[in-house]
mmCIF file of C-alpha atoms in Angstrom:
data_model
loop_
_atom_site.group_PDB
_atom_site.id
_atom_site.type_symbol
_atom_site.label_atom_id
_atom_site.label_comp_id
_atom_site.label_asym_id
_atom_site.label_seq_id
_atom_site.Cartn_x
_atom_site.Cartn_y
_atom_site.Cartn_z
ATOM 1 C CA UNK A 1 14.970 -5.893 -15.374
ATOM 2 C CA UNK A 2 11.225 -6.131 -15.969
ATOM 3 C CA UNK A 3 9.859 -4.688 -19.208
ATOM 4 C CA UNK A 4 6.626 -2.725 -18.943
ATOM 5 C CA UNK A 5 4.586 -2.125 -22.091
ATOM 6 C CA UNK A 6 2.553 1.106 -21.939
ATOM 7 C CA UNK A 7 -0.237 1.601 -24.485
ATOM 8 C CA UNK A 8 -1.176 5.267 -24.844
ATOM 9 C CA UNK A 9 -4.476 6.255 -26.465
ATOM 10 C CA UNK A 10 -5.888 9.681 -27.320
ATOM 11 C CA UNK A 11 -7.498 10.829 -24.077
ATOM 12 C CA UNK A 12 -6.496 14.354 -23.078
ATOM 13 C CA UNK A 13 -4.969 12.702 -19.982
ATOM 14 C CA UNK A 14 -2.200 11.149 -22.111
ATOM 15 C CA UNK A 15 0.209 13.809 -20.827
ATOM 16 C CA UNK A 16 0.215 12.001 -17.455
ATOM 17 C CA UNK A 17 1.616 8.908 -19.191
ATOM 18 C CA UNK A 18 4.813 10.904 -19.780
ATOM 19 C CA UNK A 19 5.436 11.326 -16.039
ATOM 20 C CA UNK A 20 4.500 7.702 -15.351
ATOM 21 C CA UNK A 21 6.945 6.408 -17.972
ATOM 22 C CA UNK A 22 9.691 8.656 -16.603
ATOM 23 C CA UNK A 23 9.045 7.474 -13.026
ATOM 24 C CA UNK A 24 9.008 3.793 -14.021
ATOM 25 C CA UNK A 25 12.306 4.261 -15.822
ATOM 26 C CA UNK A 26 13.829 5.845 -12.704
ATOM 27 C CA UNK A 27 12.618 2.880 -10.658
ATOM 28 C CA UNK A 28 14.642 0.568 -12.899
ATOM 29 C CA UNK A 29 11.999 -0.779 -15.265
ATOM 30 C CA UNK A 30 12.548 -1.105 -19.005
ATOM 31 C CA UNK A 31 9.635 0.845 -20.509
ATOM 32 C CA UNK A 32 8.360 0.479 -24.058
ATOM 33 C CA UNK A 33 5.454 2.425 -25.538
ATOM 34 C CA UNK A 34 2.784 1.808 -28.157
ATOM 35 C CA UNK A 35 0.715 4.824 -29.229
ATOM 36 C CA UNK A 36 -2.483 4.981 -31.216
ATOM 37 C CA UNK A 37 -2.271 7.270 -34.271
ATOM 38 C CA UNK A 38 -4.675 9.740 -32.680
ATOM 39 C CA UNK A 39 -2.516 9.868 -29.528
ATOM 40 C CA UNK A 40 0.461 11.003 -31.644
ATOM 41 C CA UNK A 41 -1.571 14.064 -32.668
ATOM 42 C CA UNK A 42 -1.813 15.061 -29.004
ATOM 43 C CA UNK A 43 1.724 14.280 -27.852
ATOM 44 C CA UNK A 44 4.901 13.565 -29.793
ATOM 45 C CA UNK A 45 6.309 10.009 -29.789
ATOM 46 C CA UNK A 46 9.742 11.646 -29.523
ATOM 47 C CA UNK A 47 8.992 12.578 -25.896
ATOM 48 C CA UNK A 48 8.414 8.936 -24.944
ATOM 49 C CA UNK A 49 11.442 7.790 -26.955
ATOM 50 C CA UNK A 50 13.652 10.329 -25.179
ATOM 51 C CA UNK A 51 12.433 9.316 -21.716
ATOM 52 C CA UNK A 52 12.383 5.546 -22.223
ATOM 53 C CA UNK A 53 15.391 5.269 -24.562
ATOM 54 C CA UNK A 54 13.256 2.903 -26.650
ATOM 55 C CA UNK A 55 11.481 3.161 -29.982
ATOM 56 C CA UNK A 56 7.775 4.046 -29.875
ATOM 57 C CA UNK A 57 5.483 1.822 -31.944
ATOM 58 C CA UNK A 58 2.530 3.255 -33.860
ATOM 59 C CA UNK A 59 2.154 1.658 -37.296
ATOM 60 C CA UNK A 60 1.588 -2.043 -37.895
ATOM 61 C CA UNK A 61 3.626 -1.992 -41.093
ATOM 62 C CA UNK A 62 6.521 0.321 -40.233
ATOM 63 C CA UNK A 63 9.076 -2.333 -39.210
ATOM 64 C CA UNK A 64 11.687 -3.191 -41.801
ATOM 65 C CA UNK A 65 12.900 -6.246 -39.852
ATOM 66 C CA UNK A 66 10.493 -8.955 -40.952
ATOM 67 C CA UNK A 67 12.000 -11.384 -38.426
ATOM 68 C CA UNK A 68 10.625 -9.305 -35.532
ATOM 69 C CA UNK A 69 6.829 -9.394 -35.432
ATOM 70 C CA UNK A 70 6.697 -6.401 -33.132
ATOM 71 C CA UNK A 71 3.085 -6.494 -31.918
ATOM 72 C CA UNK A 72 3.618 -10.104 -30.783
ATOM 73 C CA UNK A 73 7.199 -9.861 -29.539
ATOM 74 C CA UNK A 74 6.579 -6.730 -27.499
ATOM 75 C CA UNK A 75 3.806 -8.464 -25.554
ATOM 76 C CA UNK A 76 5.883 -11.626 -25.086
ATOM 77 C CA UNK A 77 8.762 -9.574 -23.648
ATOM 78 C CA UNK A 78 6.534 -7.523 -21.331
ATOM 79 C CA UNK A 79 5.934 -8.427 -17.686
ATOM 80 C CA UNK A 80 2.672 -6.458 -17.793
ATOM 81 C CA UNK A 81 0.709 -4.388 -20.313
ATOM 82 C CA UNK A 82 -0.661 -1.055 -19.082
ATOM 83 C CA UNK A 83 -3.321 0.855 -21.033
ATOM 84 C CA UNK A 84 -2.764 4.449 -19.925
ATOM 85 C CA UNK A 85 -5.033 6.239 -20.585
ATOM 86 C CA UNK A 86 -7.777 4.102 -22.116
ATOM 87 C CA UNK A 87 -10.392 5.866 -24.245
ATOM 88 C CA UNK A 88 -13.959 4.610 -24.635
ATOM 89 C CA UNK A 89 -13.077 3.634 -28.200
ATOM 90 C CA UNK A 90 -10.087 1.483 -27.225
ATOM 91 C CA UNK A 91 -12.059 -0.121 -24.384
ATOM 92 C CA UNK A 92 -14.815 -1.009 -26.853
ATOM 93 C CA UNK A 93 -12.270 -2.612 -29.174
ATOM 94 C CA UNK A 94 -10.766 -4.617 -26.308
ATOM 95 C CA UNK A 95 -14.177 -5.831 -25.131
ATOM 96 C CA UNK A 96 -15.153 -7.002 -28.611
ATOM 97 C CA UNK A 97 -11.853 -8.399 -29.903
ATOM 98 C CA UNK A 98 -11.360 -5.758 -32.601
ATOM 99 C CA UNK A 99 -7.749 -5.555 -33.799
ATOM 100 C CA UNK A 100 -7.540 -2.845 -36.451
ATOM 101 C CA UNK A 101 -4.351 -1.022 -35.436
ATOM 102 C CA UNK A 102 -1.068 -1.696 -33.638
ATOM 103 C CA UNK A 103 -2.404 -1.003 -30.123
ATOM 104 C CA UNK A 104 -5.582 -3.094 -30.339
ATOM 105 C CA UNK A 105 -3.743 -5.947 -32.082
ATOM 106 C CA UNK A 106 -1.074 -6.064 -29.377
ATOM 107 C CA UNK A 107 -3.786 -6.092 -26.701
ATOM 108 C CA UNK A 108 -5.386 -9.109 -28.342
ATOM 109 C CA UNK A 109 -2.043 -10.935 -28.008
ATOM 110 C CA UNK A 110 -1.754 -10.231 -24.273
ATOM 111 C CA UNK A 111 -3.323 -12.448 -21.612
ATOM 112 C CA UNK A 112 -6.170 -10.612 -19.833
ATOM 113 C CA UNK A 113 -4.619 -11.194 -16.369
ATOM 114 C CA UNK A 114 -1.512 -9.288 -17.528
ATOM 115 C CA UNK A 115 -3.421 -6.164 -18.591
ATOM 116 C CA UNK A 116 -4.145 -3.134 -16.410
ATOM 117 C CA UNK A 117 -6.542 -0.501 -17.757
ATOM 118 C CA UNK A 118 -6.886 3.164 -16.704
ATOM 119 C CA UNK A 119 -10.075 4.572 -18.293
ATOM 120 C CA UNK A 120 -10.127 8.355 -18.816
ATOM 121 C CA UNK A 121 -12.875 10.212 -20.671
ATOM 122 C CA UNK A 122 -15.835 12.579 -20.421
ATOM 123 C CA UNK A 123 -18.325 11.710 -17.672
ATOM 124 C CA UNK A 124 -21.193 11.019 -20.060
ATOM 125 C CA UNK A 125 -18.997 8.729 -22.144
ATOM 126 C CA UNK A 126 -17.789 6.899 -19.033
ATOM 127 C CA UNK A 127 -21.258 6.499 -17.529
ATOM 128 C CA UNK A 128 -22.812 5.449 -20.836
ATOM 129 C CA UNK A 129 -24.334 2.001 -20.413
ATOM 130 C CA UNK A 130 -22.344 0.700 -23.397
ATOM 131 C CA UNK A 131 -19.011 1.787 -21.894
ATOM 132 C CA UNK A 132 -19.972 0.364 -18.518
ATOM 133 C CA UNK A 133 -20.895 -2.941 -20.152
ATOM 134 C CA UNK A 134 -17.548 -3.004 -21.972
ATOM 135 C CA UNK A 135 -15.624 -2.284 -18.755
ATOM 136 C CA UNK A 136 -17.566 -5.024 -16.979
ATOM 137 C CA UNK A 137 -16.642 -7.393 -19.817
ATOM 138 C CA UNK A 138 -12.943 -6.582 -19.399
ATOM 139 C CA UNK A 139 -13.199 -7.267 -15.662
ATOM 140 C CA UNK A 140 -14.894 -10.589 -16.332
ATOM 141 C CA UNK A 141 -12.061 -11.494 -18.688
ATOM 142 C CA UNK A 142 -9.612 -10.958 -15.799
ATOM 143 C CA UNK A 143 -8.181 -7.528 -16.593
ATOM 144 C CA UNK A 144 -7.408 -5.103 -13.762
ATOM 145 C CA UNK A 145 -9.467 -1.919 -14.081
ATOM 146 C CA UNK A 146 -8.475 1.175 -12.083
ATOM 147 C CA UNK A 147 -11.512 3.421 -11.756
ATOM 148 C CA UNK A 148 -11.243 7.081 -12.797
ATOM 149 C CA UNK A 149 -11.880 9.763 -10.187
ATOM 150 C CA UNK A 150 -14.371 12.602 -9.970
ATOM 151 C CA UNK A 151 -13.049 16.023 -10.867
ATOM 152 C CA UNK A 152 -12.989 18.990 -13.216
ATOM 153 C CA UNK A 153 -12.589 17.589 -16.739
ATOM 154 C CA UNK A 154 -10.978 19.182 -19.788
ATOM 155 C CA UNK A 155 -14.423 19.788 -21.302
ATOM 156 C CA UNK A 156 -15.333 21.832 -18.188
ATOM 157 C CA UNK A 157 -17.743 19.167 -16.959
ATOM 158 C CA UNK A 158 -17.388 18.046 -13.357
ATOM 159 C CA UNK A 159 -17.863 14.340 -12.805
ATOM 160 C CA UNK A 160 -16.301 10.900 -12.922
ATOM 161 C CA UNK A 161 -13.885 10.156 -15.747
ATOM 162 C CA UNK A 162 -10.680 11.912 -14.685
ATOM 163 C CA UNK A 163 -7.446 9.912 -14.664
ATOM 164 C CA UNK A 164 -6.104 9.771 -11.070
ATOM 165 C CA UNK A 165 -2.917 11.608 -10.132
ATOM 166 C CA UNK A 166 0.466 10.344 -11.274
ATOM 167 C CA UNK A 167 1.512 9.076 -7.823
ATOM 168 C CA UNK A 168 -1.656 6.993 -7.460
ATOM 169 C CA UNK A 169 -1.290 5.623 -10.996
ATOM 170 C CA UNK A 170 2.361 4.769 -10.375
ATOM 171 C CA UNK A 171 1.632 3.046 -7.047
ATOM 172 C CA UNK A 172 -1.012 0.867 -8.686
ATOM 173 C CA UNK A 173 1.252 -0.071 -11.593
ATOM 174 C CA UNK A 174 4.140 -1.003 -9.283
ATOM 175 C CA UNK A 175 1.736 -3.037 -7.133
ATOM 176 C CA UNK A 176 0.496 -4.823 -10.286
ATOM 177 C CA UNK A 177 4.095 -5.537 -11.336
ATOM 178 C CA UNK A 178 5.467 -6.664 -7.988
ATOM 179 C CA UNK A 179 2.585 -8.439 -6.236
ATOM 180 C CA UNK A 180 3.448 -11.945 -5.016
ATOM 181 C CA UNK A 181 1.481 -14.702 -3.286
ATOM 182 C CA UNK A 182 3.386 -15.462 -0.062
ATOM 183 C CA UNK A 183 0.423 -14.301 1.999
ATOM 184 C CA UNK A 184 -2.286 -14.967 -0.576
ATOM 185 C CA UNK A 185 -5.763 -15.003 0.992
ATOM 186 C CA UNK A 186 -4.338 -14.442 4.478
ATOM 187 C CA UNK A 187 -6.092 -11.849 6.646
ATOM 188 C CA UNK A 188 -3.634 -9.572 8.432
ATOM 189 C CA UNK A 189 -4.452 -6.815 10.916
ATOM 190 C CA UNK A 190 -1.739 -4.189 11.483
ATOM 191 C CA UNK A 191 -1.850 -1.330 13.980
ATOM 192 C CA UNK A 192 0.174 1.844 13.411
ATOM 193 C CA UNK A 193 0.990 5.144 15.107
ATOM 194 C CA UNK A 194 0.988 6.433 18.640
ATOM 195 C CA UNK A 195 -2.294 6.599 20.534
ATOM 196 C CA UNK A 196 -3.548 9.890 21.977
ATOM 197 C CA UNK A 197 -5.143 10.206 25.399
ATOM 198 C CA UNK A 198 -7.244 13.319 25.949
ATOM 199 C CA UNK A 199 -6.577 15.768 28.780
ATOM 200 C CA UNK A 200 -9.142 18.279 27.550
ATOM 201 C CA UNK A 201 -10.618 19.076 24.105
ATOM 202 C CA UNK A 202 -7.298 20.481 22.816
ATOM 203 C CA UNK A 203 -4.579 18.715 24.830
ATOM 204 C CA UNK A 204 -3.539 15.099 24.972
ATOM 205 C CA UNK A 205 -0.795 12.666 25.983
ATOM 206 C CA UNK A 206 0.983 10.865 23.152
ATOM 207 C CA UNK A 207 4.417 9.601 22.034
ATOM 208 C CA UNK A 208 6.921 9.910 19.188
ATOM 209 C CA UNK A 209 5.643 7.109 16.984
ATOM 210 C CA UNK A 210 5.182 8.350 13.399
ATOM 211 C CA UNK A 211 3.284 5.278 12.184
ATOM 212 C CA UNK A 212 5.697 4.831 9.261
ATOM 213 C CA UNK A 213 6.750 1.286 10.225
ATOM 214 C CA UNK A 214 3.136 0.136 10.476
ATOM 215 C CA UNK A 215 2.312 1.671 7.104
ATOM 216 C CA UNK A 216 5.338 -0.042 5.546
ATOM 217 C CA UNK A 217 4.162 -3.360 6.972
ATOM 218 C CA UNK A 218 0.678 -2.762 5.548
ATOM 219 C CA UNK A 219 2.137 -1.872 2.155
ATOM 220 C CA UNK A 220 4.410 -4.908 1.942
ATOM 221 C CA UNK A 221 1.814 -7.348 3.326
ATOM 222 C CA UNK A 222 -0.620 -6.197 0.654
ATOM 223 C CA UNK A 223 2.096 -6.596 -1.997
ATOM 224 C CA UNK A 224 2.616 -10.146 -0.741
ATOM 225 C CA UNK A 225 -1.028 -10.979 -1.385
ATOM 226 C CA UNK A 226 -2.609 -10.436 2.037
ATOM 227 C CA UNK A 227 -6.000 -8.947 2.816
ATOM 228 C CA UNK A 228 -4.797 -6.119 5.049
ATOM 229 C CA UNK A 229 -6.790 -4.276 7.697
ATOM 230 C CA UNK A 230 -4.868 -1.210 8.884
ATOM 231 C CA UNK A 231 -5.844 0.315 12.229
ATOM 232 C CA UNK A 232 -4.116 3.692 12.427
ATOM 233 C CA UNK A 233 -3.927 6.761 14.633
ATOM 234 C CA UNK A 234 -2.137 8.667 11.867
ATOM 235 C CA UNK A 235 -4.240 10.391 9.232
ATOM 236 C CA UNK A 236 -1.422 12.337 7.564
ATOM 237 C CA UNK A 237 0.501 9.431 6.009
ATOM 238 C CA UNK A 238 0.087 8.280 2.427
ATOM 239 C CA UNK A 239 -2.064 5.156 2.395
ATOM 240 C CA UNK A 240 -0.716 2.081 0.595
ATOM 241 C CA UNK A 241 -2.848 0.949 -2.329
ATOM 242 C CA UNK A 242 -5.107 -2.090 -2.314
ATOM 243 C CA UNK A 243 -5.687 -2.411 1.425
ATOM 244 C CA UNK A 244 -8.836 -4.287 2.363
ATOM 245 C CA UNK A 245 -9.824 -1.856 5.115
ATOM 246 C CA UNK A 246 -8.491 1.239 6.897
ATOM 247 C CA UNK A 247 -9.876 2.184 10.317
ATOM 248 C CA UNK A 248 -8.762 5.349 12.107
ATOM 249 C CA UNK A 249 -8.791 5.791 15.867
ATOM 250 C CA UNK A 250 -7.190 7.964 18.541
ATOM 251 C CA UNK A 251 -7.102 6.396 21.993
ATOM 252 C CA UNK A 252 -5.872 3.063 23.295
ATOM 253 C CA UNK A 253 -9.435 2.125 24.248
ATOM 254 C CA UNK A 254 -10.667 2.786 20.710
ATOM 255 C CA UNK A 255 -7.840 0.693 19.278
ATOM 256 C CA UNK A 256 -8.555 -2.076 21.776
ATOM 257 C CA UNK A 257 -12.236 -2.190 20.809
ATOM 258 C CA UNK A 258 -11.444 -2.339 17.083
ATOM 259 C CA UNK A 259 -8.751 -5.004 17.364
ATOM 260 C CA UNK A 260 -10.778 -7.232 19.669
ATOM 261 C CA UNK A 261 -13.794 -7.028 17.332
ATOM 262 C CA UNK A 262 -11.637 -8.107 14.351
ATOM 263 C CA UNK A 263 -9.364 -10.734 15.929
ATOM 264 C CA UNK A 264 -11.414 -13.837 15.177
ATOM 265 C CA UNK A 265 -11.251 -13.184 11.438
ATOM 266 C CA UNK A 266 -7.475 -12.760 11.307
ATOM 267 C CA UNK A 267 -4.629 -15.107 10.429
ATOM 268 C CA UNK A 268 -1.999 -12.639 11.661
ATOM 269 C CA UNK A 269 -2.172 -9.665 14.027
ATOM 270 C CA UNK A 270 0.843 -7.339 14.015
ATOM 271 C CA UNK A 271 0.731 -4.786 16.829
ATOM 272 C CA UNK A 272 3.128 -2.134 15.570
ATOM 273 C CA UNK A 273 1.343 0.831 17.182
ATOM 274 C CA UNK A 274 2.895 2.561 20.190
ATOM 275 C CA UNK A 275 0.011 2.328 22.642
ATOM 276 C CA UNK A 276 -0.032 4.635 25.636
ATOM 277 C CA UNK A 277 0.321 2.786 28.931
ATOM 278 C CA UNK A 278 -1.821 5.374 30.707
ATOM 279 C CA UNK A 279 -4.956 7.394 30.086
ATOM 280 C CA UNK A 280 -6.269 10.449 31.893
ATOM 281 C CA UNK A 281 -8.829 9.586 34.535
ATOM 282 C CA UNK A 282 -10.164 13.127 34.989
ATOM 283 C CA UNK A 283 -10.598 14.325 31.381
ATOM 284 C CA UNK A 284 -12.007 17.863 31.224
ATOM 285 C CA UNK A 285 -14.848 18.504 28.817
ATOM 286 C CA UNK A 286 -13.771 22.160 28.476
ATOM 287 C CA UNK A 287 -10.393 23.651 27.701
ATOM 288 C CA UNK A 288 -8.321 24.171 30.846
ATOM 289 C CA UNK A 289 -7.360 27.838 31.235
ATOM 290 C CA UNK A 290 -3.877 28.833 32.309
ATOM 291 C CA UNK A 291 -5.227 30.445 35.439
ATOM 292 C CA UNK A 292 -6.709 27.090 36.487
ATOM 293 C CA UNK A 293 -3.587 25.034 35.815
ATOM 294 C CA UNK A 294 -2.022 25.726 39.179
ATOM 295 C CA UNK A 295 -4.816 23.807 40.813
ATOM 296 C CA UNK A 296 -5.339 21.196 38.124
ATOM 297 C CA UNK A 297 -3.761 17.772 38.580
ATOM 298 C CA UNK A 298 -3.802 14.995 36.021
ATOM 299 C CA UNK A 299 -4.840 11.648 37.459
ATOM 300 C CA UNK A 300 -3.679 8.699 35.385
ATOM 301 C CA UNK A 301 -4.921 5.126 35.171
ATOM 302 C CA UNK A 302 -3.637 2.135 33.250
ATOM 303 C CA UNK A 303 -4.925 1.397 29.770
ATOM 304 C CA UNK A 304 -5.776 -2.154 28.793
ATOM 305 C CA UNK A 305 -2.759 -4.011 27.433
ATOM 306 C CA UNK A 306 -3.959 -4.913 23.940
ATOM 307 C CA UNK A 307 -1.179 -7.427 23.268
ATOM 308 C CA UNK A 308 -1.693 -9.185 26.569
ATOM 309 C CA UNK A 309 -5.455 -9.383 26.075
ATOM 310 C CA UNK A 310 -4.981 -10.793 22.572
ATOM 311 C CA UNK A 311 -2.618 -13.434 23.922
ATOM 312 C CA UNK A 312 -5.361 -14.668 26.270
ATOM 313 C CA UNK A 313 -7.660 -15.554 23.368
ATOM 314 C CA UNK A 314 -8.946 -19.088 23.839
ATOM 315 C CA UNK A 315 -7.954 -21.547 21.097
ATOM 316 C CA UNK A 316 -5.932 -18.780 19.449
ATOM 317 C CA UNK A 317 -5.635 -19.453 15.741
ATOM 318 C CA UNK A 318 -3.881 -16.238 14.671
ATOM 319 C CA UNK A 319 -0.149 -15.562 14.705
ATOM 320 C CA UNK A 320 0.507 -12.750 17.181
ATOM 321 C CA UNK A 321 3.378 -10.322 16.562
ATOM 322 C CA UNK A 322 4.365 -7.519 18.931
ATOM 323 C CA UNK A 323 6.867 -4.665 18.828
ATOM 324 C CA UNK A 324 9.205 -3.524 21.599
ATOM 325 C CA UNK A 325 10.994 -0.165 21.715
ATOM 326 C CA UNK A 326 13.904 -0.541 24.152
ATOM 327 C CA UNK A 327 16.784 1.769 25.112
ATOM 328 C CA UNK A 328 18.758 -0.368 27.575
ATOM 329 C CA UNK A 329 19.206 -4.102 28.231
ATOM 330 C CA UNK A 330 17.315 -4.372 24.974
ATOM 331 C CA UNK A 331 17.593 -8.113 24.357
ATOM 332 C CA UNK A 332 16.881 -9.088 27.948
ATOM 333 C CA UNK A 333 13.802 -6.853 28.122
ATOM 334 C CA UNK A 334 12.561 -8.034 24.728
ATOM 335 C CA UNK A 335 12.785 -11.700 25.675
ATOM 336 C CA UNK A 336 10.849 -11.004 28.877
ATOM 337 C CA UNK A 337 8.095 -9.271 26.897
ATOM 338 C CA UNK A 338 7.964 -12.090 24.337
ATOM 339 C CA UNK A 339 7.399 -14.651 27.088
ATOM 340 C CA UNK A 340 5.173 -12.566 29.359
ATOM 341 C CA UNK A 341 2.769 -11.691 26.554
ATOM 342 C CA UNK A 342 2.838 -15.149 24.995
ATOM 343 C CA UNK A 343 3.775 -13.842 21.539
ATOM 344 C CA UNK A 344 4.712 -15.837 18.481
ATOM 345 C CA UNK A 345 7.150 -13.119 17.416
ATOM 346 C CA UNK A 346 8.496 -9.896 18.819
ATOM 347 C CA UNK A 347 10.167 -7.175 16.738
ATOM 348 C CA UNK A 348 12.788 -5.340 18.772
ATOM 349 C CA UNK A 349 13.758 -1.696 18.076
ATOM 350 C CA UNK A 350 16.785 -0.097 19.726
ATOM 351 C CA UNK A 351 15.533 3.458 20.266
ATOM 352 C CA UNK A 352 18.886 4.629 21.650
ATOM 353 C CA UNK A 353 20.044 4.935 18.015
ATOM 354 C CA UNK A 354 18.562 8.265 16.872
ATOM 355 C CA UNK A 355 19.212 7.564 13.165
ATOM 356 C CA UNK A 356 16.539 4.863 13.046
ATOM 357 C CA UNK A 357 13.102 4.164 14.455
ATOM 358 C CA UNK A 358 10.817 7.046 15.514
ATOM 359 C CA UNK A 359 10.082 9.493 12.654
ATOM 360 C CA UNK A 360 12.891 8.074 10.518
ATOM 361 C CA UNK A 361 12.486 6.428 7.117
ATOM 362 C CA UNK A 362 15.032 3.802 8.217
ATOM 363 C CA UNK A 363 15.061 1.087 10.813
ATOM 364 C CA UNK A 364 17.105 -1.815 12.145
ATOM 365 C CA UNK A 365 15.391 -4.562 14.086
ATOM 366 C CA UNK A 366 15.722 -7.977 15.688
ATOM 367 C CA UNK A 367 13.083 -10.627 15.067
ATOM 368 C CA UNK A 368 12.616 -12.839 18.129
ATOM 369 C CA UNK A 369 10.523 -15.989 17.901
ATOM 370 C CA UNK A 370 8.874 -18.018 20.659
ATOM 371 C CA UNK A 371 11.316 -20.895 20.094
ATOM 372 C CA UNK A 372 14.238 -18.623 21.088
ATOM 373 C CA UNK A 373 15.459 -17.829 17.582
ATOM 374 C CA UNK A 374 16.846 -14.312 17.070
ATOM 375 C CA UNK A 375 17.413 -12.773 13.639
ATOM 376 C CA UNK A 376 18.921 -9.343 13.080
ATOM 377 C CA UNK A 377 17.727 -7.291 10.112
ATOM 378 C CA UNK A 378 20.376 -4.723 9.273
ATOM 379 C CA UNK A 379 19.630 -1.023 8.778
ATOM 380 C CA UNK A 380 17.509 -0.409 5.697
ATOM 381 C CA UNK A 381 14.449 1.526 4.551
ATOM 382 C CA UNK A 382 11.318 0.746 6.519
ATOM 383 C CA UNK A 383 9.704 -0.755 3.394
ATOM 384 C CA UNK A 384 12.583 -3.211 3.026
ATOM 385 C CA UNK A 385 12.646 -3.916 6.760
ATOM 386 C CA UNK A 386 8.893 -4.629 6.644
ATOM 387 C CA UNK A 387 9.340 -7.059 3.757
ATOM 388 C CA UNK A 388 12.101 -8.924 5.597
ATOM 389 C CA UNK A 389 10.029 -9.077 8.802
ATOM 390 C CA UNK A 390 7.106 -10.591 6.905
ATOM 391 C CA UNK A 391 9.398 -13.050 5.121
ATOM 392 C CA UNK A 392 10.903 -14.109 8.455
ATOM 393 C CA UNK A 393 7.476 -14.678 9.985
ATOM 394 C CA UNK A 394 6.313 -16.651 6.974
ATOM 395 C CA UNK A 395 9.439 -18.834 6.854
ATOM 396 C CA UNK A 396 9.178 -19.789 10.518
ATOM 397 C CA UNK A 397 5.427 -19.787 11.029
ATOM 398 C CA UNK A 398 4.107 -22.349 13.475
ATOM 399 C CA UNK A 399 0.784 -23.074 11.800
#
């Protein structure tokens, strides 16, 4: 179990640290808290002790056990140190090596690369050139700084300085704790969602793809150190943190243009999106009225096959991964697609099982490789499935 050390200072946003500590505990982390003395005047240490089931540290000289030098041992035991929230005063101390209380002394013990800082303060304080210089200094030392957001502040000002929402804070902390280097410095493009082909300004042809599998792949690839470009048709899903780039599109043609323009800079391309085979040839520029529908016929034409076009790339240097959604003769059809489209890997979904796949949070897949290896990944959450897919590709990569 990883231990996370949270340092809470006296920004009004310290109440959000309560929810973050509770959520981290529920996720299985051992959470310990250091509070500045001023923070204890805003929120009781008892709340953190109750939630974390650990003692809260405030005073440098309150420990009776002289064999446990708490400000040093706490940092040694911690996987990461999170300053949440960080006032301008504490940031100034960190930037200048001042250690005049428990929190600032513990921070001086920690390695900069193991510290994540969430500034939260009044806009004028945040934008002050001195504060900005101090934050820049912390970045240069190697600390991770998560920028505050713009919003309505406690002082009634509106501007930058607000601590982001709890979910965003939590996602960034978990990313900081769990990031690995399997795909470090690798550029990965992932497509997600079902494309939409216009009939008229309000109607379109699409499919059941929710985009969840593609988003899980983007999330896990980023966690594994990759520079991820996500090309998505879905705008309603929660974006993973720390993606390099997110590009939204609607139609197969739009997705084709984006992918082809990015391909030469990629080490891996994972085509998870469900791309429509057909588009409407006679798209109407005005809404079709019911009275006109008796006479209206939709003429269809084939879309470009993005996977097939990618496979034709001369001197292809990227690993190409496709997805197949099959309902019958699934393995036979998947192997044909793998060969026909000259893929390095193909991820096979059995869509006859309604408990997995489209719109579900769970999946079960087969990973087929171009050297005829087949690996089954048993039913699991899409995040876990995505991680196992990426691990399988990395283990057997043909670079």
